[in-house]
C-alpha positions as YAML, in Angstrom:
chain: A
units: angstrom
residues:
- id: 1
  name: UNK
  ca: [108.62, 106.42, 130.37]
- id: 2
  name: UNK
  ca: [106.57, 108.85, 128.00]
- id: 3
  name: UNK
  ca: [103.97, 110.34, 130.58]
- id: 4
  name: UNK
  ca: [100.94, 110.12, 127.61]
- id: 5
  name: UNK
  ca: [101.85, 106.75, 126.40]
- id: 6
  name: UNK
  ca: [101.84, 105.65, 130.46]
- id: 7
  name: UNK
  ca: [98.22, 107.36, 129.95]
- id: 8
  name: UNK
  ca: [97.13, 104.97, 127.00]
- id: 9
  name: UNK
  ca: [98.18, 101.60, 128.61]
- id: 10
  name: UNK
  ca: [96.70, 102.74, 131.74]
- id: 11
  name: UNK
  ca: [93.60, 103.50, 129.57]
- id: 12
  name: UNK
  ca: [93.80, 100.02, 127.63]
- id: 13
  name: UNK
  ca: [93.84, 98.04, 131.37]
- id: 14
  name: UNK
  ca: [90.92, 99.61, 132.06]
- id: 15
  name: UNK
  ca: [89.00, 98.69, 129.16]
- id: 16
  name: UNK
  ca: [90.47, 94.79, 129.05]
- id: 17
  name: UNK
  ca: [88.99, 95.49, 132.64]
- id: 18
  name: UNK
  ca: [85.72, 96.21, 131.81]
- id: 19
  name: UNK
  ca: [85.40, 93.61, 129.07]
- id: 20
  name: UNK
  ca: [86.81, 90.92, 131.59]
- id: 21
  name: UNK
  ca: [83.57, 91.57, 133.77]
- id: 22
  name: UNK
  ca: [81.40, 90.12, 131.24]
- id: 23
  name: UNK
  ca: [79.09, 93.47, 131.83]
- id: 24
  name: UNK
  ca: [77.80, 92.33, 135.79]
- id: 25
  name: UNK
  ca: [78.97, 95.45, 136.96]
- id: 26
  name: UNK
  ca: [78.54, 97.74, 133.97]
- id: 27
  name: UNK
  ca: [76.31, 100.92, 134.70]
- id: 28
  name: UNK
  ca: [72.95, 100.50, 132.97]
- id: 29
  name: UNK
  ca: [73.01, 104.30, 131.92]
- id: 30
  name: UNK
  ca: [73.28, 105.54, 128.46]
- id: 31
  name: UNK
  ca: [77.23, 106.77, 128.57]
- id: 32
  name: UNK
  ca: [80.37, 104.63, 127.66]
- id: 33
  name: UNK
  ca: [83.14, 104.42, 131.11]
- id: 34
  name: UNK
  ca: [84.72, 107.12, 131.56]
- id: 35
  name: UNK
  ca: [87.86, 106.39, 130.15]
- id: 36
  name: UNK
  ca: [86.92, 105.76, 126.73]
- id: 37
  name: UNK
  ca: [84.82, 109.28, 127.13]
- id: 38
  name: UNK
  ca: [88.21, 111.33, 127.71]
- id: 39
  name: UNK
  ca: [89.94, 109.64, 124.77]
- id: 40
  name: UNK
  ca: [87.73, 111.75, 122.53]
- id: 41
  name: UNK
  ca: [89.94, 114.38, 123.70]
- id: 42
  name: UNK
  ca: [92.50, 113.24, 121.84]
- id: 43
  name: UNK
  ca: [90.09, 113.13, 118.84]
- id: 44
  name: UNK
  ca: [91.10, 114.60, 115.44]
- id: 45
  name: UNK
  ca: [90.21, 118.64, 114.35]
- id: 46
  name: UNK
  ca: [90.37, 120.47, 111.46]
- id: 47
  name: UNK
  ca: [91.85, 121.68, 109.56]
- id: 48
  name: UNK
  ca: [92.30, 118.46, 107.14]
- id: 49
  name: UNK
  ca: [95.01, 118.30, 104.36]
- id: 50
  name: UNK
  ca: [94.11, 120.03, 101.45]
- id: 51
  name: UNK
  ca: [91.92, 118.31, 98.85]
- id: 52
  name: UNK
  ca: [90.44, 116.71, 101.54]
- id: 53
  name: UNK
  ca: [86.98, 114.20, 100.93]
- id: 54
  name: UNK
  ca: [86.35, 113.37, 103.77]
- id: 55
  name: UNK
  ca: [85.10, 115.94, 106.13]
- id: 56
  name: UNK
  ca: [84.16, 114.86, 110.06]
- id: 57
  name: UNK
  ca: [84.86, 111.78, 109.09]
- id: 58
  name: UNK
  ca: [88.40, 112.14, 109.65]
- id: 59
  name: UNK
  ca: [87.38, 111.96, 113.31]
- id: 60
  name: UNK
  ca: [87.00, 107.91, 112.69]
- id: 61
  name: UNK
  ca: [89.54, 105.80, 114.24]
- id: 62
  name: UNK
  ca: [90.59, 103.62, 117.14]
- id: 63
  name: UNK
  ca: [89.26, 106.18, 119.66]
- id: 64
  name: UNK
  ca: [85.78, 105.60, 118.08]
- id: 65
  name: UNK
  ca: [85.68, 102.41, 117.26]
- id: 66
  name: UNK
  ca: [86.99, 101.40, 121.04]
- id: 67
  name: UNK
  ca: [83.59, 103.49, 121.98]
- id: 68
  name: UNK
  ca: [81.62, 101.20, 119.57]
- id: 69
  name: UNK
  ca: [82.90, 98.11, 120.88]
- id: 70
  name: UNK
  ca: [81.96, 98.72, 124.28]
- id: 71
  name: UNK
  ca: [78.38, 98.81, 123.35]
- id: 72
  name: UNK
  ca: [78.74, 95.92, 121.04]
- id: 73
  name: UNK
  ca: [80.49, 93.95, 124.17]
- id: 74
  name: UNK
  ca: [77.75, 94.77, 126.71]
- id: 75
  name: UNK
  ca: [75.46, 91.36, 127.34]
- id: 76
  name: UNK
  ca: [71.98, 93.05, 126.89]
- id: 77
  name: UNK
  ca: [73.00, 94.62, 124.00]
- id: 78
  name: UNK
  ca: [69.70, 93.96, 121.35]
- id: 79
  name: UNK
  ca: [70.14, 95.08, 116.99]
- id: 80
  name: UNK
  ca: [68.27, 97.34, 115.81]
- id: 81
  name: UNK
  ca: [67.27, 97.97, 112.07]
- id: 82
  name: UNK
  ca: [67.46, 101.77, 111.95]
- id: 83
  name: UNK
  ca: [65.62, 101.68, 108.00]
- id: 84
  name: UNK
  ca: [62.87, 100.57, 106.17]
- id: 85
  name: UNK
  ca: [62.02, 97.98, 104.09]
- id: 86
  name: UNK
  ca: [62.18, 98.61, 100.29]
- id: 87
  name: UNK
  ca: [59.52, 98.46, 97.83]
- id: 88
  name: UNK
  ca: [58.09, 99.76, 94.44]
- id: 89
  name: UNK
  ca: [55.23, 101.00, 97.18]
- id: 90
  name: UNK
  ca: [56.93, 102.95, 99.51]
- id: 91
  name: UNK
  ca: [56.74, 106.57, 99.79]
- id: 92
  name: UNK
  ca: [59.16, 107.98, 97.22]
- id: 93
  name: UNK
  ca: [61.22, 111.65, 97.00]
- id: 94
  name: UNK
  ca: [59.37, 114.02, 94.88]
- id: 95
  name: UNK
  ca: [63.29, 115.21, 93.78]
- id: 96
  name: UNK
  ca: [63.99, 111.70, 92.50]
- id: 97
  name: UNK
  ca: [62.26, 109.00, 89.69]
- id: 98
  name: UNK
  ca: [60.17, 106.88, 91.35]
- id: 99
  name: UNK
  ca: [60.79, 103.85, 89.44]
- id: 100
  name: UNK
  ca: [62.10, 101.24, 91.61]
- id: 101
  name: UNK
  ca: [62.65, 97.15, 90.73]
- id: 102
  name: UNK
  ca: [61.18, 94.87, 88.15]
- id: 103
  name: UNK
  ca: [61.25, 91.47, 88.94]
- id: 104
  name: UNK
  ca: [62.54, 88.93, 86.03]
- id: 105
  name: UNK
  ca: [60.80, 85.49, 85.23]
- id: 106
  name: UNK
  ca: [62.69, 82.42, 87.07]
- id: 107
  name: UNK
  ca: [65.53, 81.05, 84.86]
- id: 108
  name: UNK
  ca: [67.29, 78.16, 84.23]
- id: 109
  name: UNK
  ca: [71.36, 77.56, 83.09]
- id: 110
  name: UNK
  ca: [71.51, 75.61, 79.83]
- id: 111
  name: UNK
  ca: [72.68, 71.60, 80.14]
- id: 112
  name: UNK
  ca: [71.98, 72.11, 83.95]
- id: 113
  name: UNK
  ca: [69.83, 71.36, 86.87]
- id: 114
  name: UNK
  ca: [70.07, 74.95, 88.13]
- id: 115
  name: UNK
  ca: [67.54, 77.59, 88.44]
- id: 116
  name: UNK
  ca: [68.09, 80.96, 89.58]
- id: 117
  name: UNK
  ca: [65.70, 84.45, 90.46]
- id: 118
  name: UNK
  ca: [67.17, 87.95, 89.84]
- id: 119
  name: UNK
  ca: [65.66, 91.49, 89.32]
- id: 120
  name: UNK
  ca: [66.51, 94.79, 87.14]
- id: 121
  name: UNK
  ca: [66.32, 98.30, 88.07]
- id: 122
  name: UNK
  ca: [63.89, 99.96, 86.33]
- id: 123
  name: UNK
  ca: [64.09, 102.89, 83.62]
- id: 124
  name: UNK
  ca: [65.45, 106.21, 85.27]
- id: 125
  name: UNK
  ca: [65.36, 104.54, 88.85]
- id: 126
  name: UNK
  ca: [67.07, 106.50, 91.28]
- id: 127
  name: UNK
  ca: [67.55, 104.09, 94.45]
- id: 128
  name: UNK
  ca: [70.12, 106.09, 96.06]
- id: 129
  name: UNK
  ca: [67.88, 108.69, 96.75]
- id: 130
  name: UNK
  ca: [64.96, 106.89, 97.86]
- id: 131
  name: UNK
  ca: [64.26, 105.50, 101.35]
- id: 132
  name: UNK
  ca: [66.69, 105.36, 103.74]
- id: 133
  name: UNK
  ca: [69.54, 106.53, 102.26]
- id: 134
  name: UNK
  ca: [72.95, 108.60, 102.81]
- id: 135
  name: UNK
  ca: [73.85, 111.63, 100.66]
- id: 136
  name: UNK
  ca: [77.76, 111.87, 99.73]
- id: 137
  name: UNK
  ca: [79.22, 114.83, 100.20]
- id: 138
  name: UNK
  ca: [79.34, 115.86, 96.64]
- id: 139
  name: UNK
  ca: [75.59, 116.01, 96.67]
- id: 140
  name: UNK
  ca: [75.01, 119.19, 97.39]
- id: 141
  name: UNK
  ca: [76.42, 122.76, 96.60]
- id: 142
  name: UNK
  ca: [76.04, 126.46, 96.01]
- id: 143
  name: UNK
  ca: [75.77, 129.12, 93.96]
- id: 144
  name: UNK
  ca: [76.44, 132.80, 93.60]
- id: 145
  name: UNK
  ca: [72.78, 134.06, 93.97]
- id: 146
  name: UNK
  ca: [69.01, 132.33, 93.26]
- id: 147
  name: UNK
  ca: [68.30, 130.86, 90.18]
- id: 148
  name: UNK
  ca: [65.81, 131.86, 87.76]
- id: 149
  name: UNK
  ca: [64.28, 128.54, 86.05]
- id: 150
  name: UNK
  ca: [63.51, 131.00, 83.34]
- id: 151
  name: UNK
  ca: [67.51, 130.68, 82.76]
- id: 152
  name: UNK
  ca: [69.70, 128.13, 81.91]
- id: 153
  name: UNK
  ca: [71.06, 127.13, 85.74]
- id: 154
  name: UNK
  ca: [74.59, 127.78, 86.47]
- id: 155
  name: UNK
  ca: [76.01, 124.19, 86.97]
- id: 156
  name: UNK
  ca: [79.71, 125.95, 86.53]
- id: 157
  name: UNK
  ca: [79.19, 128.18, 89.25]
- id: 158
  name: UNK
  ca: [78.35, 125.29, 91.68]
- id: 159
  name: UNK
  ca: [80.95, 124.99, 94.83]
- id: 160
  name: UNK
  ca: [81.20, 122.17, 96.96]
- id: 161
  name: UNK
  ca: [82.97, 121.12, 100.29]
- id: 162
  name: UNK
  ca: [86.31, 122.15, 100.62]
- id: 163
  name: UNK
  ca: [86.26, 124.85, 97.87]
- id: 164
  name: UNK
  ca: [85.82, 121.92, 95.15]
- id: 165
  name: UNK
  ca: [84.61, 123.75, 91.71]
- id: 166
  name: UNK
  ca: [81.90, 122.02, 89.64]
- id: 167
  name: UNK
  ca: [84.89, 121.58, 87.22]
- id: 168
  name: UNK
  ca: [86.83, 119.65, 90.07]
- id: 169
  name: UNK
  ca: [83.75, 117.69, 91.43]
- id: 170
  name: UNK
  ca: [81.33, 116.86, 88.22]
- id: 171
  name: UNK
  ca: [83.26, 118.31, 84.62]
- id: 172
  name: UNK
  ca: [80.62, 117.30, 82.50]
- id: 173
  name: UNK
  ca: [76.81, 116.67, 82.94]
- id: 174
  name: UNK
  ca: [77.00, 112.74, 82.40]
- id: 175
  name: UNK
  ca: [80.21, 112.60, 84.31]
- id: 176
  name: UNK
  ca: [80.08, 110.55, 87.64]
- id: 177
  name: UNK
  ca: [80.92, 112.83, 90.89]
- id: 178
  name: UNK
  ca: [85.26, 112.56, 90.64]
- id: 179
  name: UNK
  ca: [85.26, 114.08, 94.19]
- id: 180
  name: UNK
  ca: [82.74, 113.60, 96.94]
- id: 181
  name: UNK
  ca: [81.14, 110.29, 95.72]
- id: 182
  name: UNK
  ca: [79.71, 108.08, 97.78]
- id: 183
  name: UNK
  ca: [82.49, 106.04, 96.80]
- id: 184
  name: UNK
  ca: [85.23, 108.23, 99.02]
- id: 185
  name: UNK
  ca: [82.96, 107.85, 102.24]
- id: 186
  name: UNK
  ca: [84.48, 105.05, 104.64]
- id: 187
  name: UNK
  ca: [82.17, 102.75, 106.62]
- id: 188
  name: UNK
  ca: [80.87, 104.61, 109.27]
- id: 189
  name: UNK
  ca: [81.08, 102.95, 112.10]
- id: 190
  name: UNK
  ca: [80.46, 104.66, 115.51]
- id: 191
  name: UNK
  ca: [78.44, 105.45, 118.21]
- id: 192
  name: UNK
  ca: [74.79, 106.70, 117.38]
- id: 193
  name: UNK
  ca: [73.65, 108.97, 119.99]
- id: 194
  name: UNK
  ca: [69.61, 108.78, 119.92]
- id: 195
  name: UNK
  ca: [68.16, 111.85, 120.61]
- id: 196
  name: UNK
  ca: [64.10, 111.94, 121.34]
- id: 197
  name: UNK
  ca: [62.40, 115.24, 120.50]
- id: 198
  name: UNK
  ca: [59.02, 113.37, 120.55]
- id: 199
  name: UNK
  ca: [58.85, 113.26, 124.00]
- id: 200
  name: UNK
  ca: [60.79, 116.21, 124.77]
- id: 201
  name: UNK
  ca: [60.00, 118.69, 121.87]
- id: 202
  name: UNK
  ca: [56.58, 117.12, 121.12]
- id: 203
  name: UNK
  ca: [55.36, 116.64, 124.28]
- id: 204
  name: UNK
  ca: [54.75, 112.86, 123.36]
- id: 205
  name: UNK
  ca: [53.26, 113.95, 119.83]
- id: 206
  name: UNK
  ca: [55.12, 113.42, 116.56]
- id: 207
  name: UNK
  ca: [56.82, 117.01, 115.76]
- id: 208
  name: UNK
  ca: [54.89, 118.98, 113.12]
- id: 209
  name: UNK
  ca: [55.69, 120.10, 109.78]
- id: 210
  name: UNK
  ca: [57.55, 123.70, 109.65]
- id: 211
  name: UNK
  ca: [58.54, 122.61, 113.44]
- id: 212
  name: UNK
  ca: [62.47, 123.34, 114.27]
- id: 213
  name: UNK
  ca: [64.69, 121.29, 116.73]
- id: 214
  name: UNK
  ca: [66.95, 123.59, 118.05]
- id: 215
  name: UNK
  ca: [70.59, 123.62, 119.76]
- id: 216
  name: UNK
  ca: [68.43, 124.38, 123.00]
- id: 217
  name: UNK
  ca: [66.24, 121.50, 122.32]
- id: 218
  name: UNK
  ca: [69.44, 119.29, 121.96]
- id: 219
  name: UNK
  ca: [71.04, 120.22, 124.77]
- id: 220
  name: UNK
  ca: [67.80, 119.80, 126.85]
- id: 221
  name: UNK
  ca: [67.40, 116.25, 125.40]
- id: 222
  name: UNK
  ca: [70.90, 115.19, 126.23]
- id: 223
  name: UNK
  ca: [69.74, 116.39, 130.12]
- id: 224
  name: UNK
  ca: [66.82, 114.42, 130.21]
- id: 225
  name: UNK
  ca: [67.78, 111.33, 128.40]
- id: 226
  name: UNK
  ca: [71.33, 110.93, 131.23]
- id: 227
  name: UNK
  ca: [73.74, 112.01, 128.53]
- id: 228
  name: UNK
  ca: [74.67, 115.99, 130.00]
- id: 229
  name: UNK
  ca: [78.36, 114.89, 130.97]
- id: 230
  name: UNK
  ca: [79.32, 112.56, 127.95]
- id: 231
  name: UNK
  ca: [77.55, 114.76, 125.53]
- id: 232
  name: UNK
  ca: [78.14, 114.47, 121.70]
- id: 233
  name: UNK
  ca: [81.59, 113.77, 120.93]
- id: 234
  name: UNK
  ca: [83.84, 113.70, 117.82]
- id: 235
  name: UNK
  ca: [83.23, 111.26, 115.53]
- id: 236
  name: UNK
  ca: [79.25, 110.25, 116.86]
- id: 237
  name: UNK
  ca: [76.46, 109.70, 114.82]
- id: 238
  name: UNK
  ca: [73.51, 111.27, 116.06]
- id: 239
  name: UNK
  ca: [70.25, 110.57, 115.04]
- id: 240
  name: UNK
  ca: [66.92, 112.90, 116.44]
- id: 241
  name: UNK
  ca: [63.28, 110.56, 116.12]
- id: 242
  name: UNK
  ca: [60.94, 113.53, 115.74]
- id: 243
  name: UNK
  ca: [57.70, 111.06, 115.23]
- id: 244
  name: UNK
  ca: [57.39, 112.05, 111.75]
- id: 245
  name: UNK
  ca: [57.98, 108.47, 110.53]
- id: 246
  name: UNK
  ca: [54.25, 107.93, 111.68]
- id: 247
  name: UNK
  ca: [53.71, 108.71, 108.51]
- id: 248
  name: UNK
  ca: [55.84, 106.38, 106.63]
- id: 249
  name: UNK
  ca: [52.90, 103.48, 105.07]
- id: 250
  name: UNK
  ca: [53.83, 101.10, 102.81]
- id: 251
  name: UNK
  ca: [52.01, 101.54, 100.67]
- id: 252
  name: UNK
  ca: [52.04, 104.91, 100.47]
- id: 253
  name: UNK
  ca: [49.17, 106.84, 101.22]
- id: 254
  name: UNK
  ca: [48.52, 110.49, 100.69]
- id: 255
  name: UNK
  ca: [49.59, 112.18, 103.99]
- id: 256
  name: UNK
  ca: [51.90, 114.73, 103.26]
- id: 257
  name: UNK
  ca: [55.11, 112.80, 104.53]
- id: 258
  name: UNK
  ca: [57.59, 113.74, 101.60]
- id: 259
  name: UNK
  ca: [55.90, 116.88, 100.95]
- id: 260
  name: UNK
  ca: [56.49, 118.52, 104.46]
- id: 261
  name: UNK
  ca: [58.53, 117.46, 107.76]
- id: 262
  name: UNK
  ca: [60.09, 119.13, 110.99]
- id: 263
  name: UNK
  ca: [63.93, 119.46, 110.71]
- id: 264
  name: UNK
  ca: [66.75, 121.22, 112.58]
- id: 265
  name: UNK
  ca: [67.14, 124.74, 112.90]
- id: 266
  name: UNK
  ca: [69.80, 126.55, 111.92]
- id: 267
  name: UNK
  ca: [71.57, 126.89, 115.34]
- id: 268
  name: UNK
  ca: [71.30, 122.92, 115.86]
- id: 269
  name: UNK
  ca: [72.86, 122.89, 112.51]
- id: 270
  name: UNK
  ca: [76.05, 124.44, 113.43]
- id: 271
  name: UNK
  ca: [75.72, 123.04, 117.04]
- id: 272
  name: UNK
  ca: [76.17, 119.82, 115.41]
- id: 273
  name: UNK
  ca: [79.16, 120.69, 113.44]
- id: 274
  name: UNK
  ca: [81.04, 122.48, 116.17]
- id: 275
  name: UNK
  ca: [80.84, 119.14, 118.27]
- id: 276
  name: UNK
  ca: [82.57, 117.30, 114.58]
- id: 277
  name: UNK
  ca: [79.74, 114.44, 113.96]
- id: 278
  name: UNK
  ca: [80.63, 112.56, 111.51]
- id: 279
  name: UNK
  ca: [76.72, 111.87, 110.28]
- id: 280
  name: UNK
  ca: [73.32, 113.45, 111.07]
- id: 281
  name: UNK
  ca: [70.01, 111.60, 110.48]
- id: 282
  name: UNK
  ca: [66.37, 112.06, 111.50]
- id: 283
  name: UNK
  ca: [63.41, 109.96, 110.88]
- id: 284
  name: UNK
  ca: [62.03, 112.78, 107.83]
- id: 285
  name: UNK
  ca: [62.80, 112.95, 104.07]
- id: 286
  name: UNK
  ca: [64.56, 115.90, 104.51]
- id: 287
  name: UNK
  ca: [67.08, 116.94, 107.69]
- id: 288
  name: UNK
  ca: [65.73, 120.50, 106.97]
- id: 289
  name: UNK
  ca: [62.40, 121.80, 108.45]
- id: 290
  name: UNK
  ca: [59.63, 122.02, 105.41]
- id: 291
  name: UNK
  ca: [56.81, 123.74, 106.11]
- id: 292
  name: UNK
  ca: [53.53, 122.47, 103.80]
- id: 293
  name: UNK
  ca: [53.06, 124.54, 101.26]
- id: 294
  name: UNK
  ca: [57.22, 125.55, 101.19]
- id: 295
  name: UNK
  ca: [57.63, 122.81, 98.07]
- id: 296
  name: UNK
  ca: [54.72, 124.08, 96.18]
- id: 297
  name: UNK
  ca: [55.26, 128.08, 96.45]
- id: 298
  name: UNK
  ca: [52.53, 128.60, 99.04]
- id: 299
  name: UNK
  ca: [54.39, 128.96, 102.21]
- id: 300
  name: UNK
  ca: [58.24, 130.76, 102.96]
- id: 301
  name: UNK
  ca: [60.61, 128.16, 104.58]
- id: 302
  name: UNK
  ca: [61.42, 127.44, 108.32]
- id: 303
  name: UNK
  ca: [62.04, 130.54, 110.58]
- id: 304
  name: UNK
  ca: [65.83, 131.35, 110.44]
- id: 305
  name: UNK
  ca: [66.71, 129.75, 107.29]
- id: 306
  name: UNK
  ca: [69.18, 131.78, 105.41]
- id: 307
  name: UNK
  ca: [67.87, 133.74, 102.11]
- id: 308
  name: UNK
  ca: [67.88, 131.95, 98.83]
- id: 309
  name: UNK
  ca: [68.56, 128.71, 100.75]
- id: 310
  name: UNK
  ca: [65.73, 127.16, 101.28]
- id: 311
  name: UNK
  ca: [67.80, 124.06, 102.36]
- id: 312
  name: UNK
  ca: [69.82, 125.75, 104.19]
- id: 313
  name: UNK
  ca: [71.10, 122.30, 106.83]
- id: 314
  name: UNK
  ca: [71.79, 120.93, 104.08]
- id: 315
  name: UNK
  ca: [74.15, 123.38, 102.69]
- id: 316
  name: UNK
  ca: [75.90, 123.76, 106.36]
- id: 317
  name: UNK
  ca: [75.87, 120.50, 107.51]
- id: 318
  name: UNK
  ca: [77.67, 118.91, 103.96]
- id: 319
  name: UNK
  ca: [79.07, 121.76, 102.40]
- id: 320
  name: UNK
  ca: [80.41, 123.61, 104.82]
- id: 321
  name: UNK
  ca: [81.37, 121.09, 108.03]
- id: 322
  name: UNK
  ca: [81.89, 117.89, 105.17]
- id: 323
  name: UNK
  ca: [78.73, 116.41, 107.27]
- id: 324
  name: UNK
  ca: [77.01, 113.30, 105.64]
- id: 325
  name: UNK
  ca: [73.21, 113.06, 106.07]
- id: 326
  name: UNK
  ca: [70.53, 109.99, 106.52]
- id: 327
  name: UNK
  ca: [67.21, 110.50, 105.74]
- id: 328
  name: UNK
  ca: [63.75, 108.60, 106.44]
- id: 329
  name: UNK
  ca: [65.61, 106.95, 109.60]
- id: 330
  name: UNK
  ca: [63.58, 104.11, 111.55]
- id: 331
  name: UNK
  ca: [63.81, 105.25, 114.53]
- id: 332
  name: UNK
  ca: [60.17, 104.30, 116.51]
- id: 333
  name: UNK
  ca: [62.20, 100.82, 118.00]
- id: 334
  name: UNK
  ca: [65.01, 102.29, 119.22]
- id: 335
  name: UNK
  ca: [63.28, 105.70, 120.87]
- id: 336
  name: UNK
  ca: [60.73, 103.12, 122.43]
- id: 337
  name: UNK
  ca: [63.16, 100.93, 124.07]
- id: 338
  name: UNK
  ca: [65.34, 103.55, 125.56]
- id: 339
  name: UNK
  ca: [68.44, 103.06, 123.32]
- id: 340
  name: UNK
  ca: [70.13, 106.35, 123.71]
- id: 341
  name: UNK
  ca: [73.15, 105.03, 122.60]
- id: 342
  name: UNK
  ca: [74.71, 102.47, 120.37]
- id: 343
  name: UNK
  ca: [77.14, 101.13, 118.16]
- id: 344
  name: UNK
  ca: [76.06, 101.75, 114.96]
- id: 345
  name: UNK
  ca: [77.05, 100.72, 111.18]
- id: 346
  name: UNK
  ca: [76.12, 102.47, 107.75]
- id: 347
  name: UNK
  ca: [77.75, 100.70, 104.80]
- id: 348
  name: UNK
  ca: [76.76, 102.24, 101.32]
- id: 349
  name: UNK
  ca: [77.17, 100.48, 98.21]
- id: 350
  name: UNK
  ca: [80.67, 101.93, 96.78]
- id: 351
  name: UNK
  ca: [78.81, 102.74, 93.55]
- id: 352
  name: UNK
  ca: [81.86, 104.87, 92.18]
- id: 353
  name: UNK
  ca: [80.88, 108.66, 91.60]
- id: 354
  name: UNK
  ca: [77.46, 108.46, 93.25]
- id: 355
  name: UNK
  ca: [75.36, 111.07, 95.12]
- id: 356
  name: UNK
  ca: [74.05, 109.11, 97.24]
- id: 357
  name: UNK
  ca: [73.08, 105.84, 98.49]
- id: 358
  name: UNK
  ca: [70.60, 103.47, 99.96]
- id: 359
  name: UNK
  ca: [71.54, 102.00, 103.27]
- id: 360
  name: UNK
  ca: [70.75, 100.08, 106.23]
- id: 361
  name: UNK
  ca: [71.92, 101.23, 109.06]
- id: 362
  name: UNK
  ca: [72.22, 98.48, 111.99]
- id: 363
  name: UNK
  ca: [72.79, 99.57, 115.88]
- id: 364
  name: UNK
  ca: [73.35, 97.41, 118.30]
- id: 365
  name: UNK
  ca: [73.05, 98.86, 121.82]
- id: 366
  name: UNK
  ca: [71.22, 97.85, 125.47]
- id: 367
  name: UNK
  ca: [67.82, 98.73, 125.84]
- id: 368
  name: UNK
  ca: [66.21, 100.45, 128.70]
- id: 369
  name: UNK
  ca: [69.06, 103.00, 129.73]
- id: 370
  name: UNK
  ca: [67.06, 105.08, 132.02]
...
């Protein structure tokens, strides 16, 4: 018989194994067994086809989802929302409208005993870039050098993922994205490994504007929080709760949290994509490190970010690893009960040619896995 299809059945008894226990004997750390952890050797790598849209998450599959229904399985295992609630008062993006939802009169059907409540967007609103949301991969590229707003910008120029031309991803400037939307993205469905630079970064304080989380500070996280020997594997999620979210009021009230934020660094950034995550989202507006002042004029960006980039993770994680992002995470549950990691979903509206979208992302994972 086939030595590595021996290997999968062998590998499928001991997961119908596990799931027969009804989780008494499960260990109450933060890893999956160990024989759903080697699978992700087996894990796809780039290079994709050409003209692929999908970037890392090609890694989905039946190796990750087996991961996520091992958490899902487990007794203890508690949901978690992982975003906020929505409102016309919550802090908005200063890169996006800030209308939101107006709410319609009750109404009745004609001849009937019905009634019925719905609402309308409002002019210009731009929900898919407001709260927690996902960016597609077509919603971000590059140019050949820094613009001057004193020219016309160089939409034509623009490169995305995968060597997509503006031509390729967005022909015309009220054309939908025809590569890249949101619309191409697949469920995500994985595991979301939790990582808490509060505690370890911070010290127990919420991270500081300008302040970087680095591949150093990942790999020191992973050590303290039990996960060293599973570590981040193809196809995870991983979210970092930097404490920032303090900040998120609803309403809003003027405290600088989508003006400035901590963020990766530029080694965690590649870190990241070397290990093939599929998403990377942090409890901040903006992934990348902003230092106050940085939006305004007054203040260079982050140490180490690349010249002329000022968003420079976002430019390596989606354009160049096909890495999707979620911003203004709510994270504060999950880092307070322990929930390293988890099975976690992120279903975007399919709104066809979008940027972006708003989410909410559900985990469901044990608490208390220290």
């Amino acid at each position: 018989m086939n030595e590595s299809l021996c290997s999968c059945r062998a590998s499928v008894r001991a997961l119908a194994a596990l799931l027969l226990l009804g989780g008494s004997s499960w260990p109450a750390d933060a890893a999956e067994p160990a024989v759903l952890i080697q699978t992700a050797k087996r894990s796809p790598a780039p290079p994709w086809k050409p003209g692929d849209e999908l970037g890392m998450a090609n890694t989905l599959g039946p190796i990750t989802l087996a991961r996520c229904a091992w958490h899902m399985a487990q007794p203890r295992s508690q949901v978690y929302e992982a975003s906020y609630l929505r409102s016309n008062s919550m802090p908005k993006s200063p890169f996006a409208s800030p209308a939101g939802t107006q709410y319609k009169a009750t109404a009745g059907v004609p001849f009937s005993a019905h009634a019925f409540n719905s609402e309308v967007m409002q002019a210009d609103a731009e929900p898919g870039q407001q709260g927690t949301q996902i960016d597609a991969l077509g919603h971000f590229a590059s140019i050949g050098k820094p613009w001057d707003p004193k020219d016309p910008f160089p939409a034509d120029e623009a490169r995305y993922y995968g060597g997509f031309t503006q031509k390729d991803v967005k022909p015309s400037a009220d054309s939908p994205l025809l590569k890249m939307g949101i619309d191409k993205m697949p469920p995500l469905i994985t595991t979301a490994v939790l990582l808490d630079a509060r505690t370890l970064v911070g010290k127990g304080q919420a991270l500081a504007d300008g302040q970087l989380v680095t591949a150093a500070h990942i790999e020191a996280m992973l050590k303290a929080q039990g996960l060293a020997q599973r570590g981040v594997l193809p196809g995870d999620m991983v979210w970092v709760y930097t404490g920032w979210s303090e900040r998120w009021k609803d309403p809003a009230e003027d405290n600088g949290y989508y003006t400035m934020a901590p963020g990766l660094s530029m080694d965690a950034a590649n870190w990241l994509g070397a290990k093939r995550v599929v998403a990377v989202g942090l409890d901040t507006p903006f992934i990348d490190a902003v230092p106050g002042g940085m939006l305004q004029g007054k203040a260079p960006p982050a140490a180490g970010t690349p010249p002329g980039m000022p968003f420079g993770i976002h430019h390596t994680l989606i354009t160049q690893f096909g890495i999707h992002h979620l911003e203004n995470l709510n994270l504060a549950a999950m880092a307070r009960d322990k929930v390293w990691t988890s099975c976690a979903m992120v279903l975007p509206s399919r709104d066809q040619g979008a940027a972006g979208a708003a989410v909410r992302p559900v985990a469901v994972g044990v608490p208390n896995q220290l």
